[in-house]
PDB file of C-alpha atoms and ligand atoms in Angstrom:
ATOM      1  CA  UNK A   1       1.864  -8.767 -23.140  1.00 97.00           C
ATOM      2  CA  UNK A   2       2.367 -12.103 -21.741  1.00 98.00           C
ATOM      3  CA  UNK A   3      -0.919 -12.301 -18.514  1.00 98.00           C
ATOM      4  CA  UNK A   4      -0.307 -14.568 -15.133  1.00 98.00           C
ATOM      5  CA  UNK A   5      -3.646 -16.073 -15.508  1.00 98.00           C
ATOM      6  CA  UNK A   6      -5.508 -18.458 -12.741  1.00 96.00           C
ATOM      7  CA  UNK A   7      -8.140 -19.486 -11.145  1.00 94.00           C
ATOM      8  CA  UNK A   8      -7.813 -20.974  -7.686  1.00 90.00           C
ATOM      9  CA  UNK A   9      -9.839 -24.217  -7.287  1.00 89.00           C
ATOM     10  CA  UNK A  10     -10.020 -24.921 -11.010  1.00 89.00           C
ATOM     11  CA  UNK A  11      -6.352 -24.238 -12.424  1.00 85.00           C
ATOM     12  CA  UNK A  12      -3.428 -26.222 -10.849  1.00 88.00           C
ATOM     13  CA  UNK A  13      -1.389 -23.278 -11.421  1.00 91.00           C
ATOM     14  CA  UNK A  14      -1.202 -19.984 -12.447  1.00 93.00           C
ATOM     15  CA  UNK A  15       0.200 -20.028 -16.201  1.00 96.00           C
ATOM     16  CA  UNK A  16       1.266 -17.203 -18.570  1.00 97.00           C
ATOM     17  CA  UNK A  17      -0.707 -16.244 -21.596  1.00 97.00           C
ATOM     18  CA  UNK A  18       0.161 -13.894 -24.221  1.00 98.00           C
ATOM     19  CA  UNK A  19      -1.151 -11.722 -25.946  1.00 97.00           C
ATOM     20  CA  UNK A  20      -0.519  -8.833 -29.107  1.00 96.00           C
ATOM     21  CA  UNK A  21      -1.145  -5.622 -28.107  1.00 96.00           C
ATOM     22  CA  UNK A  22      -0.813  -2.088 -30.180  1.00 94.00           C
ATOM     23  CA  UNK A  23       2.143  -0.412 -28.989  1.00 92.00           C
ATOM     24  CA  UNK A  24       0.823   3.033 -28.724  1.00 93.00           C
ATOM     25  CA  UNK A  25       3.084   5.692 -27.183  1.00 92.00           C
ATOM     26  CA  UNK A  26       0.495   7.127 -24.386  1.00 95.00           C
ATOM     27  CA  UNK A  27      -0.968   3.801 -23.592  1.00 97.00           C
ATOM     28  CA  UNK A  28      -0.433   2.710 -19.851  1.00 98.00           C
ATOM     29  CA  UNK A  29      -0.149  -0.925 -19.004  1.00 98.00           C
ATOM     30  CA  UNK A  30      -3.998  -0.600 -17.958  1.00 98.00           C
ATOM     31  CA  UNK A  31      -5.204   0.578 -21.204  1.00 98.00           C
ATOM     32  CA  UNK A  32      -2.929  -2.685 -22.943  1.00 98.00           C
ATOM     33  CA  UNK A  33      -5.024  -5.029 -20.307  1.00 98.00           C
ATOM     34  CA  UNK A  34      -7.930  -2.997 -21.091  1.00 98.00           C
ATOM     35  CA  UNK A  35      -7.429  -3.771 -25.121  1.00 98.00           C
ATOM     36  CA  UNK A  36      -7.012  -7.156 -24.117  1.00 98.00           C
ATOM     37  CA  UNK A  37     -10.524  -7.332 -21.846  1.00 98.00           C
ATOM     38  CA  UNK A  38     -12.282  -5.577 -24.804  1.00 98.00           C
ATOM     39  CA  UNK A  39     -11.141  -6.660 -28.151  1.00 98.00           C
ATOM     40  CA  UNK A  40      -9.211 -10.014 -27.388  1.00 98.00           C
ATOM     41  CA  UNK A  41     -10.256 -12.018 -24.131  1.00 98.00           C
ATOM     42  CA  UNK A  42     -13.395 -10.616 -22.030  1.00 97.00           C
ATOM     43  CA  UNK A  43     -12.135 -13.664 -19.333  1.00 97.00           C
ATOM     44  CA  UNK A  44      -9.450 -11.729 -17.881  1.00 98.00           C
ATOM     45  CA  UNK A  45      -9.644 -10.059 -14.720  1.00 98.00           C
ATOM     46  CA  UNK A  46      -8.246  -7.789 -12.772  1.00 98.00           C
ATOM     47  CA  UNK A  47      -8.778  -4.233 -10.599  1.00 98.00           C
ATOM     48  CA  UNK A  48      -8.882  -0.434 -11.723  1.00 98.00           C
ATOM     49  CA  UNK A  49     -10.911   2.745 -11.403  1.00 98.00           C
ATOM     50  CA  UNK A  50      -9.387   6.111 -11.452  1.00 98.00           C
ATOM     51  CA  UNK A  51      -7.157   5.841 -14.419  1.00 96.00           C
ATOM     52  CA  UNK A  52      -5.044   8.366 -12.540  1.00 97.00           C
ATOM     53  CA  UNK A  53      -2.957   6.662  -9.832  1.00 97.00           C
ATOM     54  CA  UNK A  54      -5.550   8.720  -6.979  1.00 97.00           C
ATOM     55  CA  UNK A  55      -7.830   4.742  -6.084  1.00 97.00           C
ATOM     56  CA  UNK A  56      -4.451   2.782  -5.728  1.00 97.00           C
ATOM     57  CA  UNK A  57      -6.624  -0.529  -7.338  1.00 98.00           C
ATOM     58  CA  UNK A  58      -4.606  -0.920 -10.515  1.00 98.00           C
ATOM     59  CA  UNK A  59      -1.414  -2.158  -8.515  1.00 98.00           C
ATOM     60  CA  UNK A  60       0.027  -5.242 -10.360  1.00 98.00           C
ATOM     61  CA  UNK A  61       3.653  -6.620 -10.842  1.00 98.00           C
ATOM     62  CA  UNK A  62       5.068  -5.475 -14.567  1.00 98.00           C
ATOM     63  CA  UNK A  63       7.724  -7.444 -15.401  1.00 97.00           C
ATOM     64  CA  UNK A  64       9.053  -8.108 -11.620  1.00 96.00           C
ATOM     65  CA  UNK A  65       8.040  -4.859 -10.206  1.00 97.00           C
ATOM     66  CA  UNK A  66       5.363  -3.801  -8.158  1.00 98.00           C
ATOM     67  CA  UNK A  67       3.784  -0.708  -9.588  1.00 98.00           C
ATOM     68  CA  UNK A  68       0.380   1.297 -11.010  1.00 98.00           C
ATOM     69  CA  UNK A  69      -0.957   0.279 -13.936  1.00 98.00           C
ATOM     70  CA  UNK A  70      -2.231   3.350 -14.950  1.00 98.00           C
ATOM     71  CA  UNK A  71       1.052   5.379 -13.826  1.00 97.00           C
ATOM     72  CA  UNK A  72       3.134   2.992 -16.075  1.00 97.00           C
ATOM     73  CA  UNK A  73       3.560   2.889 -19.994  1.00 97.00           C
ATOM     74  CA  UNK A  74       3.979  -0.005 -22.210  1.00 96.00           C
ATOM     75  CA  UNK A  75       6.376   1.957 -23.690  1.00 94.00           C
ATOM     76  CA  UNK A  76       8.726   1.701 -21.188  1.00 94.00           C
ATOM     77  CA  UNK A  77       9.581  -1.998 -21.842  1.00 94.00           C
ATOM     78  CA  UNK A  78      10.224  -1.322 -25.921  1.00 89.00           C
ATOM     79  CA  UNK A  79       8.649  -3.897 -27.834  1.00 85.00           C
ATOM     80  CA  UNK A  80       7.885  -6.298 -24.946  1.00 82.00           C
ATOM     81  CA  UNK A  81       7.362  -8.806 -23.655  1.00 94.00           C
ATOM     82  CA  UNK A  82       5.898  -6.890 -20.722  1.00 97.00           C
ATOM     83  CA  UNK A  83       4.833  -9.908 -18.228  1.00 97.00           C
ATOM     84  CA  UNK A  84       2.052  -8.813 -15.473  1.00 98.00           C
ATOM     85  CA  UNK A  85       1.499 -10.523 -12.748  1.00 98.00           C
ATOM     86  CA  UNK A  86      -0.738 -10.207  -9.691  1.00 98.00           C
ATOM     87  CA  UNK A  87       0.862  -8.276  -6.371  1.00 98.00           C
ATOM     88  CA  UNK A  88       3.186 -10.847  -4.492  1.00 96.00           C
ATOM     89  CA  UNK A  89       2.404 -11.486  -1.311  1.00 95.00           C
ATOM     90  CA  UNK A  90      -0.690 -11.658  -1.455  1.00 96.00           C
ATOM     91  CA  UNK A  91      -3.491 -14.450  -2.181  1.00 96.00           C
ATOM     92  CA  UNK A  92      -4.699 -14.621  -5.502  1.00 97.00           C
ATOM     93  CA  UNK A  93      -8.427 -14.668  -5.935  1.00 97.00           C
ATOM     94  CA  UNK A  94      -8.758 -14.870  -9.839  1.00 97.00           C
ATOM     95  CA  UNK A  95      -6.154 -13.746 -12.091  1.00 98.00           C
ATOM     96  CA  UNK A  96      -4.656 -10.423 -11.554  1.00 98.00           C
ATOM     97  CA  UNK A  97      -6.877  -9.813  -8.720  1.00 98.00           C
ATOM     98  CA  UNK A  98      -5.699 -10.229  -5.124  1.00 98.00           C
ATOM     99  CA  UNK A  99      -7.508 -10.771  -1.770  1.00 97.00           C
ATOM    100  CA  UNK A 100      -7.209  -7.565   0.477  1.00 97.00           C
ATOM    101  CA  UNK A 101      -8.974  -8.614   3.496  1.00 97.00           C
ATOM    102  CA  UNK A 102      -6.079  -8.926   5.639  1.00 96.00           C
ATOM    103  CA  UNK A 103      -4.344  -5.746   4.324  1.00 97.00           C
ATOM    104  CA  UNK A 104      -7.857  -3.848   5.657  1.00 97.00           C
ATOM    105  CA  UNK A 105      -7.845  -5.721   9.006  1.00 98.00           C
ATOM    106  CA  UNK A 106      -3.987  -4.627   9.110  1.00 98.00           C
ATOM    107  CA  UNK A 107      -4.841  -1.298   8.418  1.00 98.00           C
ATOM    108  CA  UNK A 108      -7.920  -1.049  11.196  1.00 98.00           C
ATOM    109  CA  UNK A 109      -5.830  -2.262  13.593  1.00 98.00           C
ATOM    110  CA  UNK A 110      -3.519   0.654  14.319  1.00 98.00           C
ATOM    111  CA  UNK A 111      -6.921   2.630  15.009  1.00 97.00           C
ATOM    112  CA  UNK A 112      -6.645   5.173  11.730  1.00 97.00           C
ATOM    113  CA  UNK A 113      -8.174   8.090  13.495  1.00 95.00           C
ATOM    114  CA  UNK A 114      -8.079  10.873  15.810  1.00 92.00           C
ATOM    115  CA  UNK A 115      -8.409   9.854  19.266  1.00 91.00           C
ATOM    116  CA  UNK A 116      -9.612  12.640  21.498  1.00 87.00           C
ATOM    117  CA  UNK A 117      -9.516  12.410  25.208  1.00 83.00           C
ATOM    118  CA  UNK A 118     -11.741  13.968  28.238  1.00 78.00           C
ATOM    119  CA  UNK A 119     -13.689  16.055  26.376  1.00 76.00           C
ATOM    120  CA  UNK A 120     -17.118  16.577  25.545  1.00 74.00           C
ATOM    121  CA  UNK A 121     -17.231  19.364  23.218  1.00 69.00           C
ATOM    122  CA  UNK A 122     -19.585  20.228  20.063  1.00 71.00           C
ATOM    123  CA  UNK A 123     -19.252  18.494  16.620  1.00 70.00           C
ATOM    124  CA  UNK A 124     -19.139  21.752  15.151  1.00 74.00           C
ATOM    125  CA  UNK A 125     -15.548  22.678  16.978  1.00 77.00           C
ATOM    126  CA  UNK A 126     -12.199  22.798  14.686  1.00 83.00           C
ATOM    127  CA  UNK A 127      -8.922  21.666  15.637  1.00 86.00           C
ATOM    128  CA  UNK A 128      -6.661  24.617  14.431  1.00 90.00           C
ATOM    129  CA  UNK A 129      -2.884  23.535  12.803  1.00 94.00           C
ATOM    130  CA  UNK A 130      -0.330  25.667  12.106  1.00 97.00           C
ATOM    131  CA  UNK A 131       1.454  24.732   8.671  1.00 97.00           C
ATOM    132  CA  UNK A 132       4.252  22.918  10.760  1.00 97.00           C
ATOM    133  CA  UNK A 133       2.260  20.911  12.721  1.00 97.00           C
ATOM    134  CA  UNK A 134       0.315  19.684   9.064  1.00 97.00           C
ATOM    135  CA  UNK A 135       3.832  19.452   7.541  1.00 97.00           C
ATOM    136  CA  UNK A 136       4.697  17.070  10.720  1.00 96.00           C
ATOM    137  CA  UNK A 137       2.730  14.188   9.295  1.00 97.00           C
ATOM    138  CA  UNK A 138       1.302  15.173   5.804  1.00 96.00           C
ATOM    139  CA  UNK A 139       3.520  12.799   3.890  1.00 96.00           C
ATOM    140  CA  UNK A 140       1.815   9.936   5.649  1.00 97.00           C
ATOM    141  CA  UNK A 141      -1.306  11.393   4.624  1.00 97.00           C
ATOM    142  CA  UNK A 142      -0.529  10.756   0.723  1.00 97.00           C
ATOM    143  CA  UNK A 143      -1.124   6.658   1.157  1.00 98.00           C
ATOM    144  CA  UNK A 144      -3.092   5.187  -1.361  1.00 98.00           C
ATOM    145  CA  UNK A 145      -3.145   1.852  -0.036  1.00 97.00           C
ATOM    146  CA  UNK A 146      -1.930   0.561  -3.159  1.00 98.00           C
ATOM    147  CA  UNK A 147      -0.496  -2.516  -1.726  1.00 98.00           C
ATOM    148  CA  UNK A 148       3.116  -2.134  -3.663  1.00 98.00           C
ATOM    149  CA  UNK A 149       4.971  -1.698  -0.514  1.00 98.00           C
ATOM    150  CA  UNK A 150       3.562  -5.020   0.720  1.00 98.00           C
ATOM    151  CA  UNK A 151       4.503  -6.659  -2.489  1.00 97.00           C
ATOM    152  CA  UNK A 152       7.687  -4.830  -2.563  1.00 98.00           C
ATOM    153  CA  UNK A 153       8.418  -6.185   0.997  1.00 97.00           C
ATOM    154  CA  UNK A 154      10.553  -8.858   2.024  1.00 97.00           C
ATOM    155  CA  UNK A 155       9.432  -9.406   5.226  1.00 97.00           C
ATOM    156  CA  UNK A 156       5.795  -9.280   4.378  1.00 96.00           C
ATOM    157  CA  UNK A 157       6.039 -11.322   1.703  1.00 92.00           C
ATOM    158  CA  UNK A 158       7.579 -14.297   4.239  1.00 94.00           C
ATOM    159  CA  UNK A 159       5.757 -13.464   7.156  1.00 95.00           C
ATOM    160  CA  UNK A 160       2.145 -11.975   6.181  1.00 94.00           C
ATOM    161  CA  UNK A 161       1.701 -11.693   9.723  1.00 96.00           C
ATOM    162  CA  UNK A 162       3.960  -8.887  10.068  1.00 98.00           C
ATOM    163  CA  UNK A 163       1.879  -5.969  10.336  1.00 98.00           C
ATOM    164  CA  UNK A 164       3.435  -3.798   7.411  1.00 98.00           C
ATOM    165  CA  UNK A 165       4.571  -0.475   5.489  1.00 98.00           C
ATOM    166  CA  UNK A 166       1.460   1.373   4.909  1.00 98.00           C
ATOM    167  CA  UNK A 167      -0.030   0.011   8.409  1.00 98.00           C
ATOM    168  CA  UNK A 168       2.637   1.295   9.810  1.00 98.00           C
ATOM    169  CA  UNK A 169       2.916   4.438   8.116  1.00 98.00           C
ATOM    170  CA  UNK A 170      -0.829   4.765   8.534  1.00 98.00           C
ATOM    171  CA  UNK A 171      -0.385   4.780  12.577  1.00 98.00           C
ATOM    172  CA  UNK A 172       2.274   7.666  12.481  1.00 97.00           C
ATOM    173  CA  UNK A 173       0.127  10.076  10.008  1.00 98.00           C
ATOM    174  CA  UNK A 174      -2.259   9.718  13.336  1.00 97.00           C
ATOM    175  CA  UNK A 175       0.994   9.861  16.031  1.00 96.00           C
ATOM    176  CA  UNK A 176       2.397  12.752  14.261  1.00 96.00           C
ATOM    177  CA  UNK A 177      -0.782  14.703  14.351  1.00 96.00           C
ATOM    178  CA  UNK A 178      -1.103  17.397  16.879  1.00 94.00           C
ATOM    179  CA  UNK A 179      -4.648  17.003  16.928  1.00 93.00           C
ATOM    180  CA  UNK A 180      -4.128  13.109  18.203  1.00 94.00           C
ATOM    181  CA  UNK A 181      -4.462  12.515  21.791  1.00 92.00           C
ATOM    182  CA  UNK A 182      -4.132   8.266  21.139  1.00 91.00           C
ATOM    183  CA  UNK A 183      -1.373   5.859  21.765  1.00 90.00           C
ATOM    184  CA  UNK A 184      -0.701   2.851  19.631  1.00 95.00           C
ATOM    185  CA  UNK A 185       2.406   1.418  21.494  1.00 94.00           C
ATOM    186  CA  UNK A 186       0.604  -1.905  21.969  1.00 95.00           C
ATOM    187  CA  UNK A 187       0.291  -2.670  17.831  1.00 97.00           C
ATOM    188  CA  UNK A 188       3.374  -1.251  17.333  1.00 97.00           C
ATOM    189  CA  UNK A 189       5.594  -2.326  19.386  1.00 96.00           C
ATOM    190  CA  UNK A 190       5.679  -5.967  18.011  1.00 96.00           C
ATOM    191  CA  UNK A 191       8.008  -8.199  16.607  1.00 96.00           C
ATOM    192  CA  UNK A 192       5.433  -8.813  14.389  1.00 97.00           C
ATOM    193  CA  UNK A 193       5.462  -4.842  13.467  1.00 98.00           C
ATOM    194  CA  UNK A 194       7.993  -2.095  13.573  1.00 97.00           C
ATOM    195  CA  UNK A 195      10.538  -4.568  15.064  1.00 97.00           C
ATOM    196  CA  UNK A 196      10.526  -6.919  12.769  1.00 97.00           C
ATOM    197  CA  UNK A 197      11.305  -4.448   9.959  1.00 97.00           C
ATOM    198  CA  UNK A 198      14.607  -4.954   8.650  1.00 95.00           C
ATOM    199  CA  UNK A 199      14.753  -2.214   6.850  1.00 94.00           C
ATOM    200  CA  UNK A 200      15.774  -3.081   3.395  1.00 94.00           C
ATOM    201  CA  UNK A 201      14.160  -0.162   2.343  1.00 96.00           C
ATOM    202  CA  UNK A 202      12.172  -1.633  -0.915  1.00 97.00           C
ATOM    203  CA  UNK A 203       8.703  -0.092   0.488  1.00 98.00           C
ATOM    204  CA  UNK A 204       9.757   3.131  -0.008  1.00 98.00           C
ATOM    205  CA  UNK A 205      11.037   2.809  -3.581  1.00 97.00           C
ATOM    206  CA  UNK A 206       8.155   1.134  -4.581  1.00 98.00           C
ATOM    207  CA  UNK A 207       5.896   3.902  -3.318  1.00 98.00           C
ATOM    208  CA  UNK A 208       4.285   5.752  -6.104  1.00 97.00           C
ATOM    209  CA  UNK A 209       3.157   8.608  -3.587  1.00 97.00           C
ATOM    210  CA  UNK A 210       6.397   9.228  -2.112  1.00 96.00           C
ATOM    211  CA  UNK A 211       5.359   8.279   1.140  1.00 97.00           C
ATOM    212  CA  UNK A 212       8.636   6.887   3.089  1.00 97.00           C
ATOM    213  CA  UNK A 213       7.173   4.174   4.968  1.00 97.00           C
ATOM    214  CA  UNK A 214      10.905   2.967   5.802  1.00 97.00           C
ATOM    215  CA  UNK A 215      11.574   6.278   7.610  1.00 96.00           C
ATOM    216  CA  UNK A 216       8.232   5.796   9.373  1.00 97.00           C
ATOM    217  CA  UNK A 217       8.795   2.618  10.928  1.00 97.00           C
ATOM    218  CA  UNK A 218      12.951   3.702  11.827  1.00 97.00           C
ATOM    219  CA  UNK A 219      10.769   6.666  13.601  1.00 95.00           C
ATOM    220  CA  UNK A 220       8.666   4.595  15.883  1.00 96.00           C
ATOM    221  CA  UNK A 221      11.953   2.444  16.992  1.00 96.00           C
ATOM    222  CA  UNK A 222      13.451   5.346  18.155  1.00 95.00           C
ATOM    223  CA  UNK A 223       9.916   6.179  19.565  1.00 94.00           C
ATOM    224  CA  UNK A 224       9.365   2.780  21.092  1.00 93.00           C
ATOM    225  CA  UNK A 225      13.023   2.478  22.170  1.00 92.00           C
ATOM    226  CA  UNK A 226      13.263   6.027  24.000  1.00 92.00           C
ATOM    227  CA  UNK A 227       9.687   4.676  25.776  1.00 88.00           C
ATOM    228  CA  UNK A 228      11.576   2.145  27.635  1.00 80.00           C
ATOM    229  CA  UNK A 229      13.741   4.403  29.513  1.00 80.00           C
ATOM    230  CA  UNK A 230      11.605   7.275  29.667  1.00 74.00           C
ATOM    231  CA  UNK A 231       8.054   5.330  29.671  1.00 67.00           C
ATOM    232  CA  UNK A 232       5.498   9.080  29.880  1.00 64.00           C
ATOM    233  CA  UNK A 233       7.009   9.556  26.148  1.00 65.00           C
ATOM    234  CA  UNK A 234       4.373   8.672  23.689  1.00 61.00           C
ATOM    235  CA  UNK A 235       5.860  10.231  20.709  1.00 58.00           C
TER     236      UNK A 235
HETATM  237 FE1  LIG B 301      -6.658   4.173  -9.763  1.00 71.24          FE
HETATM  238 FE2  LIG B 301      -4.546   3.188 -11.078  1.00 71.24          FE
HETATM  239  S1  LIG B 301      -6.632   2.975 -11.602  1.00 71.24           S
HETATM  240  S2  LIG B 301      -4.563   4.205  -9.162  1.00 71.24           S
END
């Protein structure tokens, strides 16, 4: 395995080192950086918890392509060199690791809950769904926030003020909801969000949940476009 390794401050540039890892059919990428953290370089860093792509913090670039590390085995890439490299897009903070901070104010912005309207009723009361009305939005629901669409994302990675896939996606799971009374026109309607989607469509492929962030943000054009002429529609 040949590790992207840097340290921001001390190291001029990132530079690749490589290691020899066992090439064991079940290992995952993560367990071959996990060898390496255990038995061959405690220095390295880099993110993971569940082991089974459910915490989305294992997302790395193997060989090129964003994707879990735990969802991806070494033995995909025969005898190697498989080349790992921290998300794109994103700033590096040591290593492998990347700094998320934006990605979570991204993600607050679109207001990532229910909004409920002139009503003053007990915690205690349920919001019924029929199966369609779950089915309307569910996909959404699947995020991770792995960060590979960003990575995976031409526009984000030239403009990392453009507000996103999984923002994006994350602000229709709510729109599509029957149980949402809110309106996020004003974060969404941006150049700097659905508009300036071009959609290549890479966000989507890269999405290890099969969440279609592409489809999301064509969705809200039509939304926002339809809202010119006909400006009551909020959906
Ligand atoms: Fe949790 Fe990979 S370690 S998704």
């Amino acid at each position: 395995m040949e590790i992207a390794r840097y340290r921001p401050g001390e190291d001029e540039e990132p530079v690749f080192q490589g290691y020899d890892v066992p090439l064991m059919a079940d290992w995952a990428v993560l367990d071959g950086l996990n060898y390496i953290k255990d038995q061959l370089d405690g220095s390295l860093s880099f993110r993971w918890s569940c082991r089974m792509g459910v915490c989305g913090s294992c997302g790395m670039n193997v060989n090129g392509e964003p994707r879990l590390t735990c969802g991806t085995f070494l033995s995909e890439y025969g005898d190697g060199p498989v080349r790992i490299e921290p998300l794109k897009g994103f700033p590096v903070i040591r290593d492998l690791v990347v700094d998320i901070d934006d990605f979570l104010a991204k993600l607050s912005s679109v207001r990532p809950w229910l909004i409920r309207e002139g009503e003053e009723l007990p915690l205690s009361t349920e919001y019924a769904q029929t199966p369609e009305q779950l089915e309307a939005y569910k996909q959404y629901s699947m995020c991770i926030n792995c960060l590979l669409c960003y990575s995976a994302c031409p526009v984000y990675v030239l403009d990392p003020d453009f507000l996103g896939p999984a923002a994006i996606a994350l602000a229709q799971r709510y729109n599509l909801d029957s149980r949402d009374m809110g309106d996020r026109f004003d974060v969404l309607n941006l150049d700097e969000a659905v508009w300036g989607c071009t959609f290549v469509g890479e966000c989507t492929r890269a999405c290890p949940k099969h969440v279609d962030p592409a489809e999301a943000i064509q969705r809200y054009k039509l939304t926002a476009a339809l809202r010119s002429v006909l400006p009551w529609s909020k959906r």
